[in-house]
Short mmCIF file of C-alpha atoms and ligand atoms in Angstrom, two decimals:
data_model
loop_
_atom_site.label_atom_id
_atom_site.label_comp_id
_atom_site.label_asym_id
_atom_site.label_seq_id
_atom_site.Cartn_x
_atom_site.Cartn_y
_atom_site.Cartn_z
CA MET A 26 24.96 -10.01 10.32
CA GLY A 27 28.23 -8.47 9.09
CA GLU A 28 27.38 -7.72 5.46
CA THR A 29 26.34 -4.31 4.14
CA ILE A 30 22.76 -4.50 2.96
CA ARG A 31 22.00 -2.86 -0.36
CA LEU A 32 18.52 -1.41 -0.80
CA ALA A 33 17.50 -0.06 -4.21
CA VAL A 34 14.55 2.34 -4.33
CA LEU A 35 12.47 2.52 -7.53
CA GLY A 36 10.88 5.96 -7.45
CA GLY A 37 13.75 7.08 -5.22
CA SER A 38 13.28 10.71 -6.23
CA GLY A 39 9.88 10.78 -4.48
CA VAL A 40 9.91 13.80 -2.18
CA ALA A 41 9.08 11.73 0.92
CA THR A 42 12.19 9.54 0.51
CA PRO A 43 14.22 11.41 3.18
CA GLU A 44 11.65 10.03 5.64
CA LEU A 45 12.79 6.51 4.65
CA ILE A 46 16.36 7.49 5.49
CA ASP A 47 15.22 8.99 8.79
CA ALA A 48 13.34 5.77 9.62
CA LEU A 49 16.47 3.72 8.85
CA LEU A 50 18.60 6.03 11.02
CA HIS A 51 16.26 5.53 13.99
CA ALA A 52 15.68 1.79 13.53
CA GLU A 53 16.94 -0.68 16.10
CA GLY A 54 19.11 -3.51 14.82
CA ARG A 55 19.96 -1.89 11.49
CA PRO A 56 23.09 -3.30 9.87
CA ALA A 57 25.42 -1.20 7.69
CA MET A 58 23.47 -0.23 4.59
CA HIS A 59 23.77 1.33 1.18
CA VAL A 60 20.65 2.90 -0.34
CA ALA A 61 20.61 3.34 -4.14
CA LEU A 62 17.97 5.89 -5.13
CA ILE A 63 16.72 5.36 -8.69
CA GLY A 64 14.77 8.12 -10.43
CA ARG A 65 14.07 9.37 -13.93
CA THR A 66 14.22 13.14 -13.37
CA ALA A 67 17.88 13.95 -12.74
CA GLU A 68 17.29 17.31 -11.06
CA LYS A 69 14.65 16.04 -8.62
CA LEU A 70 16.73 12.95 -7.86
CA LYS A 71 19.77 15.12 -7.15
CA ALA A 72 17.83 17.35 -4.73
CA VAL A 73 16.29 14.39 -2.86
CA GLY A 74 19.61 12.47 -2.88
CA LYS A 75 21.46 15.43 -1.39
CA VAL A 76 19.07 15.75 1.57
CA CYS A 77 19.23 11.97 2.14
CA SER A 78 23.06 12.02 2.12
CA ARG A 79 23.20 14.89 4.57
CA LEU A 80 20.72 13.23 6.96
CA ALA A 81 22.77 10.01 6.85
CA ALA A 82 26.19 11.69 7.07
CA ASP A 83 27.10 10.60 10.62
CA ALA A 84 25.20 7.32 10.67
CA ASP A 85 26.54 4.51 12.80
CA PRO A 86 26.46 1.76 11.52
CA PRO A 87 27.16 3.45 8.17
CA LEU A 88 24.28 4.37 5.85
CA THR A 89 25.48 5.56 2.46
CA ILE A 90 23.45 6.91 -0.44
CA SER A 91 23.90 6.93 -4.22
CA THR A 92 21.63 8.23 -6.98
CA HIS A 93 21.02 6.62 -10.39
CA THR A 94 19.05 7.59 -13.48
CA ASP A 95 20.09 4.24 -14.97
CA THR A 96 17.71 1.66 -13.49
CA ARG A 97 19.90 -1.43 -13.95
CA GLU A 98 22.93 0.34 -12.50
CA GLY A 99 20.94 1.29 -9.39
CA LEU A 100 19.49 -2.21 -8.99
CA ALA A 101 22.77 -4.11 -9.40
CA GLY A 102 23.49 -6.33 -6.42
CA ALA A 103 20.51 -5.18 -4.34
CA GLN A 104 19.19 -7.55 -1.67
CA TYR A 105 16.07 -5.39 -1.24
CA VAL A 106 14.14 -3.32 -3.77
CA LEU A 107 11.54 -0.85 -2.55
CA ASN A 108 8.98 -0.07 -5.25
CA GLN A 109 7.39 3.34 -4.69
CA ILE A 110 6.99 4.63 -8.24
CA ARG A 111 4.04 6.87 -9.00
CA VAL A 112 3.31 6.73 -12.73
CA GLY A 113 2.10 10.12 -13.96
CA GLY A 114 2.82 11.75 -10.60
CA TYR A 115 0.19 13.50 -8.48
CA ARG A 116 -1.42 14.96 -11.65
CA ALA A 117 -2.51 11.49 -12.75
CA ARG A 118 -3.64 10.68 -9.20
CA ALA A 119 -5.77 13.84 -9.20
CA PHE A 120 -7.55 12.51 -12.29
CA ASP A 121 -8.21 9.13 -10.60
CA GLU A 122 -9.58 10.94 -7.57
CA THR A 123 -12.00 13.06 -9.60
CA PHE A 124 -13.13 11.45 -12.89
CA PRO A 125 -15.35 8.77 -11.23
CA ARG A 126 -17.52 11.59 -9.83
CA GLU A 127 -19.01 12.21 -13.27
CA PHE A 128 -20.37 8.64 -13.14
CA GLY A 129 -21.86 9.16 -9.66
CA ILE A 130 -19.01 7.26 -7.95
CA PRO A 131 -16.49 8.63 -5.42
CA GLY A 132 -12.90 8.88 -6.64
CA GLU A 133 -9.95 7.24 -4.88
CA GLU A 134 -6.54 5.96 -6.02
CA THR A 135 -7.00 2.35 -4.84
CA PHE A 136 -10.75 1.78 -4.73
CA GLY A 137 -13.40 1.83 -7.50
CA PRO A 138 -12.78 3.06 -11.07
CA GLY A 139 -10.06 5.49 -9.84
CA GLY A 140 -8.02 2.59 -8.49
CA MET A 141 -8.68 0.63 -11.68
CA ASN A 142 -7.37 3.46 -13.85
CA ASN A 143 -4.32 3.73 -11.59
CA ALA A 144 -3.65 0.00 -12.16
CA LEU A 145 -4.16 0.41 -15.91
CA ARG A 146 -1.45 3.05 -16.01
CA THR A 147 0.93 1.47 -13.50
CA VAL A 148 0.93 -2.31 -14.12
CA PRO A 149 2.77 -2.18 -17.52
CA VAL A 150 5.46 0.14 -16.13
CA VAL A 151 6.03 -2.04 -13.05
CA LEU A 152 6.23 -5.22 -15.16
CA GLU A 153 8.87 -3.54 -17.32
CA LEU A 154 10.87 -2.57 -14.22
CA CYS A 155 10.55 -6.14 -12.94
CA ARG A 156 12.39 -7.35 -16.05
CA ALA A 157 15.29 -5.16 -14.92
CA VAL A 158 15.05 -6.56 -11.37
CA GLU A 159 15.07 -10.13 -12.74
CA GLU A 160 18.33 -9.37 -14.56
CA ALA A 161 20.17 -7.05 -12.17
CA ALA A 162 19.00 -8.26 -8.74
CA PRO A 163 17.42 -11.70 -9.26
CA ASP A 164 17.62 -12.71 -5.59
CA ALA A 165 16.24 -9.46 -4.20
CA LEU A 166 13.07 -9.20 -2.14
CA MET A 167 10.82 -6.47 -3.51
CA LEU A 168 8.79 -4.49 -0.98
CA ASN A 169 5.86 -2.98 -2.84
CA LEU A 170 4.35 0.31 -1.74
CA THR A 171 3.05 1.44 -5.13
CA ASN A 172 -0.71 1.75 -5.33
CA PRO A 173 -3.07 0.16 -6.09
CA SER A 174 -0.86 -2.15 -4.11
CA SER A 175 -2.41 -5.59 -4.40
CA PHE A 176 -3.21 -5.21 -8.13
CA ILE A 177 0.45 -4.37 -8.66
CA GLN A 178 1.58 -7.26 -6.50
CA TYR A 179 -0.71 -9.71 -8.27
CA ALA A 180 0.73 -8.60 -11.62
CA ILE A 181 4.28 -9.05 -10.33
CA SER A 182 3.67 -12.46 -8.79
CA ARG A 183 1.69 -13.77 -11.75
CA TYR A 184 3.80 -12.44 -14.63
CA THR A 185 7.40 -12.19 -13.31
CA ASP A 186 9.94 -14.12 -11.22
CA VAL A 187 10.41 -11.27 -8.75
CA ASN A 188 9.95 -12.20 -5.09
CA VAL A 189 7.53 -9.61 -3.72
CA VAL A 190 5.76 -8.70 -0.49
CA GLY A 191 3.22 -5.87 -0.16
CA ILE A 192 3.48 -3.37 2.65
CA CYS A 193 0.80 -1.01 3.98
CA ASP A 194 0.50 0.94 7.20
CA SER A 195 -3.28 0.86 7.30
CA PRO A 196 -3.52 -2.39 9.39
CA VAL A 197 -0.89 -0.96 11.79
CA TRP A 198 -3.01 2.14 12.22
CA LEU A 199 -6.18 0.13 12.83
CA MET A 200 -4.49 -2.17 15.36
CA GLY A 201 -3.07 0.88 17.16
CA ALA A 202 -6.54 2.46 17.29
CA VAL A 203 -8.00 -0.75 18.78
CA ALA A 204 -5.27 -0.81 21.44
CA GLY A 205 -5.99 2.87 22.18
CA LEU A 206 -9.70 2.10 22.55
CA LEU A 207 -8.87 -0.51 25.19
CA GLY A 208 -6.29 1.77 26.83
CA LEU A 209 -3.66 -0.99 26.50
CA PRO A 210 -0.17 -0.95 24.95
CA PRO A 211 -0.33 -2.46 21.41
CA GLU A 212 2.67 -4.71 22.14
CA GLU A 213 0.70 -6.48 24.90
CA LEU A 214 -2.15 -7.42 22.56
CA THR A 215 -2.42 -10.32 20.14
CA ILE A 216 -4.50 -8.94 17.30
CA ARG A 217 -5.84 -11.07 14.44
CA TYR A 218 -6.44 -9.47 11.07
CA SER A 219 -7.69 -10.94 7.78
CA GLY A 220 -8.45 -9.59 4.33
CA MET A 221 -6.90 -7.90 1.34
CA HIS A 222 -5.18 -4.55 0.80
CA HIS A 223 -7.55 -1.74 1.87
CA PHE A 224 -10.15 -4.48 2.33
CA GLY A 225 -9.44 -6.11 5.69
CA TRP A 226 -10.76 -6.48 9.22
CA VAL A 227 -9.49 -6.94 12.76
CA THR A 228 -11.13 -10.22 13.70
CA GLY A 229 -9.76 -10.96 17.15
CA VAL A 230 -8.06 -9.26 20.10
CA ARG A 231 -6.49 -11.12 23.06
CA TRP A 232 -4.76 -9.73 26.14
CA GLN A 233 -3.20 -11.84 28.89
CA GLY A 234 -5.08 -14.88 27.62
CA ARG A 235 -8.45 -13.08 27.60
CA ASP A 236 -10.71 -12.56 24.60
CA MET A 237 -11.04 -8.75 24.43
CA MET A 238 -13.23 -8.66 21.31
CA PRO A 239 -16.51 -8.29 23.32
CA ASP A 240 -15.02 -5.19 25.05
CA VAL A 241 -13.84 -3.78 21.71
CA LEU A 242 -17.27 -4.27 20.12
CA GLU A 243 -19.01 -2.72 23.10
CA LYS A 244 -16.82 0.39 22.94
CA VAL A 245 -16.42 0.49 19.17
CA ALA A 246 -18.49 3.66 18.60
CA GLY A 247 -15.58 5.49 20.28
CA LEU A 248 -12.92 4.12 17.89
CA PRO A 249 -11.13 7.13 16.33
CA GLY A 250 -11.86 7.34 12.61
CA LEU A 251 -14.46 4.53 12.68
CA PRO A 252 -15.35 4.43 8.97
CA VAL A 253 -18.84 2.93 9.25
CA GLU A 254 -21.65 2.68 11.82
CA ALA A 255 -21.02 0.73 15.03
CA GLU A 256 -24.15 -1.26 14.13
CA ILE A 257 -22.42 -2.71 11.03
CA VAL A 258 -19.29 -3.54 13.02
CA ARG A 259 -21.25 -5.29 15.78
CA ALA A 260 -23.36 -7.19 13.25
CA VAL A 261 -20.31 -8.77 11.60
CA GLY A 262 -18.15 -8.87 14.75
CA ALA A 263 -15.07 -7.51 12.96
CA ILE A 264 -13.53 -4.03 12.68
CA PRO A 265 -13.04 -2.81 9.09
CA THR A 266 -10.21 -0.66 7.74
CA SER A 267 -11.14 2.87 6.80
CA TYR A 268 -11.72 2.09 3.10
CA PHE A 269 -15.01 0.36 3.89
CA LYS A 270 -16.61 3.79 3.96
CA TYR A 271 -16.45 3.59 0.15
CA TYR A 272 -18.10 0.18 0.17
CA TYR A 273 -20.92 0.94 2.62
CA HIS A 274 -21.34 4.67 1.93
CA PRO A 275 -20.46 5.46 -1.70
CA ASP A 276 -23.29 8.05 -1.80
CA ARG A 277 -22.04 9.89 1.30
CA MET A 278 -18.43 9.75 0.10
CA LEU A 279 -19.44 11.15 -3.29
CA ALA A 280 -21.44 13.96 -1.65
CA ALA A 281 -18.46 14.80 0.57
CA GLN A 282 -16.15 14.98 -2.48
CA GLN A 283 -18.37 17.09 -4.74
CA GLY A 284 -16.97 20.54 -5.45
CA LYS A 285 -13.75 19.83 -3.54
CA PRO A 286 -10.25 19.52 -4.99
CA ALA A 287 -8.61 16.09 -5.01
CA ARG A 288 -6.22 15.09 -2.21
CA ALA A 289 -3.54 14.95 -4.92
CA GLU A 290 -3.96 18.71 -5.53
CA GLN A 291 -2.85 19.41 -1.94
CA LEU A 292 0.00 16.95 -2.35
CA LEU A 293 1.13 18.70 -5.55
CA GLU A 294 1.44 21.98 -3.66
CA LEU A 295 3.25 20.31 -0.81
CA GLU A 296 5.60 18.53 -3.20
CA ALA A 297 6.61 21.89 -4.72
CA ARG A 298 7.31 23.31 -1.23
CA MET A 299 9.33 20.26 -0.24
CA LEU A 300 11.44 20.45 -3.39
CA ALA A 301 12.03 24.17 -2.87
CA ASP A 302 13.14 23.43 0.72
CA TYR A 303 15.46 20.64 -0.49
CA GLN A 304 17.02 22.96 -3.06
CA SER A 305 17.29 25.96 -0.78
CA GLY A 306 20.55 25.14 0.95
CA GLU A 307 22.47 22.71 3.07
CA LEU A 308 19.68 20.92 4.96
CA ASP A 309 20.89 18.66 7.75
CA HIS A 310 17.49 18.15 9.38
CA LYS A 311 13.98 17.32 8.20
CA PRO A 312 12.23 20.48 6.95
CA GLU A 313 8.75 21.30 8.21
CA SER A 314 7.28 20.57 4.76
CA LEU A 315 8.51 16.95 5.04
CA GLU A 316 7.03 16.63 8.55
CA LYS A 317 3.76 17.89 7.08
CA ARG A 318 3.78 15.13 4.40
CA GLY A 319 3.54 12.70 7.32
CA ALA A 320 5.11 9.73 5.51
CA HIS A 321 4.93 7.61 8.66
CA TRP A 322 4.67 4.30 6.76
CA TYR A 323 8.47 4.07 6.48
CA ARG A 324 9.04 3.95 10.24
CA GLU A 325 5.82 2.11 11.09
CA ILE A 326 6.02 -0.78 8.67
CA VAL A 327 8.44 -0.58 5.70
CA VAL A 328 11.67 -0.46 7.70
CA PRO A 329 10.48 -2.80 10.50
CA VAL A 330 9.44 -5.48 7.97
CA MET A 331 12.66 -5.15 5.96
CA LEU A 332 14.84 -5.42 9.06
CA ALA A 333 12.75 -8.28 10.49
CA HIS A 334 13.45 -10.10 7.22
CA ALA A 335 17.15 -9.19 7.10
CA ASN A 336 17.62 -10.21 10.75
CA ASP A 337 15.55 -13.42 10.39
CA SER A 338 13.55 -12.22 13.41
CA GLY A 339 10.49 -14.49 13.41
CA LYS A 340 8.33 -11.48 14.38
CA VAL A 341 4.74 -11.27 13.13
CA PHE A 342 3.61 -8.45 10.81
CA VAL A 343 0.46 -7.97 8.76
CA VAL A 344 1.68 -7.91 5.15
CA ASN A 345 0.40 -8.78 1.67
CA VAL A 346 1.41 -12.18 0.31
CA THR A 347 0.21 -14.71 -2.26
CA ASN A 348 -2.66 -16.54 -0.59
CA GLY A 349 -1.80 -20.22 -0.99
CA THR A 350 -4.05 -21.63 1.71
CA ALA A 351 -3.87 -18.67 4.15
CA LEU A 352 -7.51 -17.69 3.54
CA PRO A 353 -8.91 -21.03 2.40
CA PHE A 354 -12.04 -19.54 0.80
CA LEU A 355 -9.97 -17.48 -1.70
CA PRO A 356 -8.05 -18.60 -4.81
CA PRO A 357 -4.45 -19.63 -4.04
CA GLN A 358 -3.02 -16.99 -6.44
CA ALA A 359 -4.91 -14.05 -4.88
CA ILE A 360 -2.98 -11.45 -2.88
CA VAL A 361 -4.12 -11.40 0.75
CA GLU A 362 -3.29 -9.20 3.73
CA VAL A 363 -2.71 -11.41 6.75
CA PRO A 364 -0.41 -11.75 9.78
CA CYS A 365 2.82 -13.50 8.76
CA VAL A 366 5.88 -14.77 10.64
CA VAL A 367 8.80 -12.96 9.01
CA ARG A 368 11.89 -15.07 8.38
CA ARG A 369 14.82 -14.61 6.01
CA ASP A 370 13.47 -17.48 3.91
CA GLY A 371 9.99 -16.01 3.59
CA PHE A 372 6.69 -14.83 5.04
CA LEU A 373 4.66 -17.59 6.67
CA PRO A 374 0.97 -16.74 7.18
CA LEU A 375 -0.61 -17.67 10.53
CA ALA A 376 -3.41 -20.20 10.17
CA TYR A 377 -6.80 -18.56 9.48
CA ASP A 378 -8.76 -18.06 12.69
CA GLY A 379 -12.17 -18.30 10.98
CA GLY A 380 -12.94 -14.80 12.22
CA LEU A 381 -14.91 -13.59 9.18
CA THR A 382 -18.64 -14.18 8.73
CA PRO A 383 -19.74 -15.86 5.44
CA ASP A 384 -20.87 -12.48 4.03
CA LEU A 385 -17.42 -10.95 4.64
CA GLU A 386 -15.78 -14.01 3.08
CA ALA A 387 -18.07 -13.57 0.07
CA MET A 388 -17.13 -9.88 -0.22
CA LEU A 389 -13.47 -10.89 -0.22
CA LEU A 390 -14.02 -13.52 -2.89
CA THR A 391 -15.72 -10.90 -5.09
CA ASN A 392 -12.88 -8.45 -4.45
CA ALA A 393 -10.17 -11.03 -5.20
CA THR A 394 -11.93 -12.21 -8.37
CA PHE A 395 -12.45 -8.63 -9.55
CA GLU A 396 -8.85 -7.64 -8.87
CA MET A 397 -7.32 -10.64 -10.66
CA LEU A 398 -9.65 -10.19 -13.63
CA TRP A 399 -8.75 -6.49 -14.02
CA VAL A 400 -5.01 -7.20 -13.94
CA GLU A 401 -5.41 -10.00 -16.48
CA ALA A 402 -7.47 -7.66 -18.68
CA ILE A 403 -4.66 -5.09 -18.57
CA VAL A 404 -1.85 -7.53 -19.33
CA GLU A 405 -3.80 -9.46 -22.00
CA LYS A 406 -5.32 -6.21 -23.36
CA SER A 407 -8.66 -8.02 -23.21
CA TYR A 408 -11.77 -5.84 -23.45
CA PRO A 409 -14.16 -8.70 -22.50
CA LYS A 410 -12.20 -9.29 -19.27
CA ALA A 411 -12.11 -5.52 -18.63
CA LEU A 412 -15.90 -5.39 -18.99
CA ARG A 413 -16.38 -8.34 -16.63
CA ALA A 414 -14.04 -6.77 -14.07
CA MET A 415 -15.72 -3.36 -14.34
CA MET A 416 -19.17 -4.92 -13.83
CA LEU A 417 -17.85 -6.79 -10.76
CA ASN A 418 -16.41 -3.68 -9.09
CA HIS A 419 -18.15 -2.89 -5.79
CA LEU A 420 -18.96 0.67 -6.80
CA VAL A 421 -20.24 -0.05 -10.32
CA SER A 422 -23.92 -0.91 -10.46
CA SER A 423 -24.86 -1.47 -14.11
CA TYR A 424 -23.70 -2.52 -17.56
CA ASP A 425 -24.37 1.00 -18.91
CA GLN A 426 -22.24 2.56 -16.20
CA ALA A 427 -19.44 0.01 -16.76
CA LYS A 428 -19.49 0.72 -20.53
CA SER A 429 -19.28 4.50 -20.06
CA ILE A 430 -16.39 4.25 -17.60
CA LEU A 431 -14.51 1.95 -19.96
CA ALA A 432 -15.19 4.35 -22.83
CA LYS A 433 -13.37 6.98 -20.78
CA ILE A 434 -10.36 4.98 -19.56
CA TRP A 435 -9.86 1.82 -21.65
CA PRO A 436 -7.63 2.36 -24.70
CA GLU A 437 -9.60 2.07 -27.94
CA ALA A 438 -12.85 1.21 -26.15
C1 G6P B 503 -2.11 5.05 3.72
C2 G6P B 503 -2.78 4.26 2.62
C3 G6P B 503 -1.92 4.30 1.37
C4 G6P B 503 -1.63 5.73 0.99
C5 G6P B 503 -0.97 6.45 2.17
C6 G6P B 503 -0.68 7.90 1.89
O1 G6P B 503 -0.94 4.43 4.06
O2 G6P B 503 -2.93 2.93 3.03
O3 G6P B 503 -2.59 3.67 0.31
O4 G6P B 503 -0.75 5.76 -0.10
O5 G6P B 503 -1.83 6.37 3.29
O6 G6P B 503 -1.79 8.62 1.60
P1 G6P B 503 -1.61 10.09 1.05
O7 G6P B 503 -2.99 10.55 0.69
O8 G6P B 503 -0.99 10.88 2.15
O9 G6P B 503 -0.71 9.98 -0.15
#
């Protein structure tokens, strides 16, 4: 492909953005590219943009960088738009990670009331930005990283004309861990995965024509970072992503969080160090503070999926797409996380392998219904829908609890 690809980054002044540039520099099969970083805070954008430009200075094929505080200017002519905005910054995330504790619920930015409040704050801003994408880059593919990812994606796909796919490294991590457990290279395995964002399972593993799932289940207690008991995993015959610790063990997660600062507090400190490093001189390498941020999702999934799309590769990646009939027990409009063949003309889900037990399918239906209802409540400003969604959330157990949480976060409740 001879053209120069233009990628616009919403939230381009995020301090981890140089890791995106590094991932592009090390990617195989990258065409010439221009990356337009869009940010609201001119000073932060300038500091991040300068490091990105220096990292990309000798790139071959060329990789050029520009910075824009004007959103439409930055978006103009983009073939790809990466959405990584964080509304309210890490301060707002710290609130999401802590306020649910007062209701006896663990806090997290994608799960439970914390994730709901994140969506409440973020959905209107993203929809506004999508209007700019519709005008300035109507044919672009948006890659969404912004959390809570599938709420955001559902809002985009339901209420705008923007073409969007959701990207998360958590399935990649889980599939890598399963390969490690078997002592086999991940590229030799065919791994099946089904679910939704932060709510999915590995349902099948094949190697050289053999069904390896019995071996995986036998050894599963040794899986690094196994979020729940091996007994649960063996009972359902599928390996859950790490977020199921909130579903099965909300009490333990809450106890572990009590008295501790939010993850976002650490990230705030790190962000300040990274910015100071970026502003300290003529950096032509990644500073240690950036390495410490560990923003591995760019090289593990964001860049590979974007290039697979640009190069019409036909490779399979687990990504988030509008369901259609991919998981036949879920509504067609729901956002699902499934393996898809990546082609320039779209993301084609593999046929469902039936790998989830009826109870897991039911959990997914609840999750999809809850998520869609909460987004509709936000966009329609509907308190009755907000109440229904809050009462359907996995971590909320009563009407009284739902009412008090809404009194805290819902405008004019
Ligand atoms: C994983 C999760 C994402 C999260 C990211 C960074 O990729 O799936 O939802 O944003 O980790 O987490 P951190 O706590 O480092 O911001």
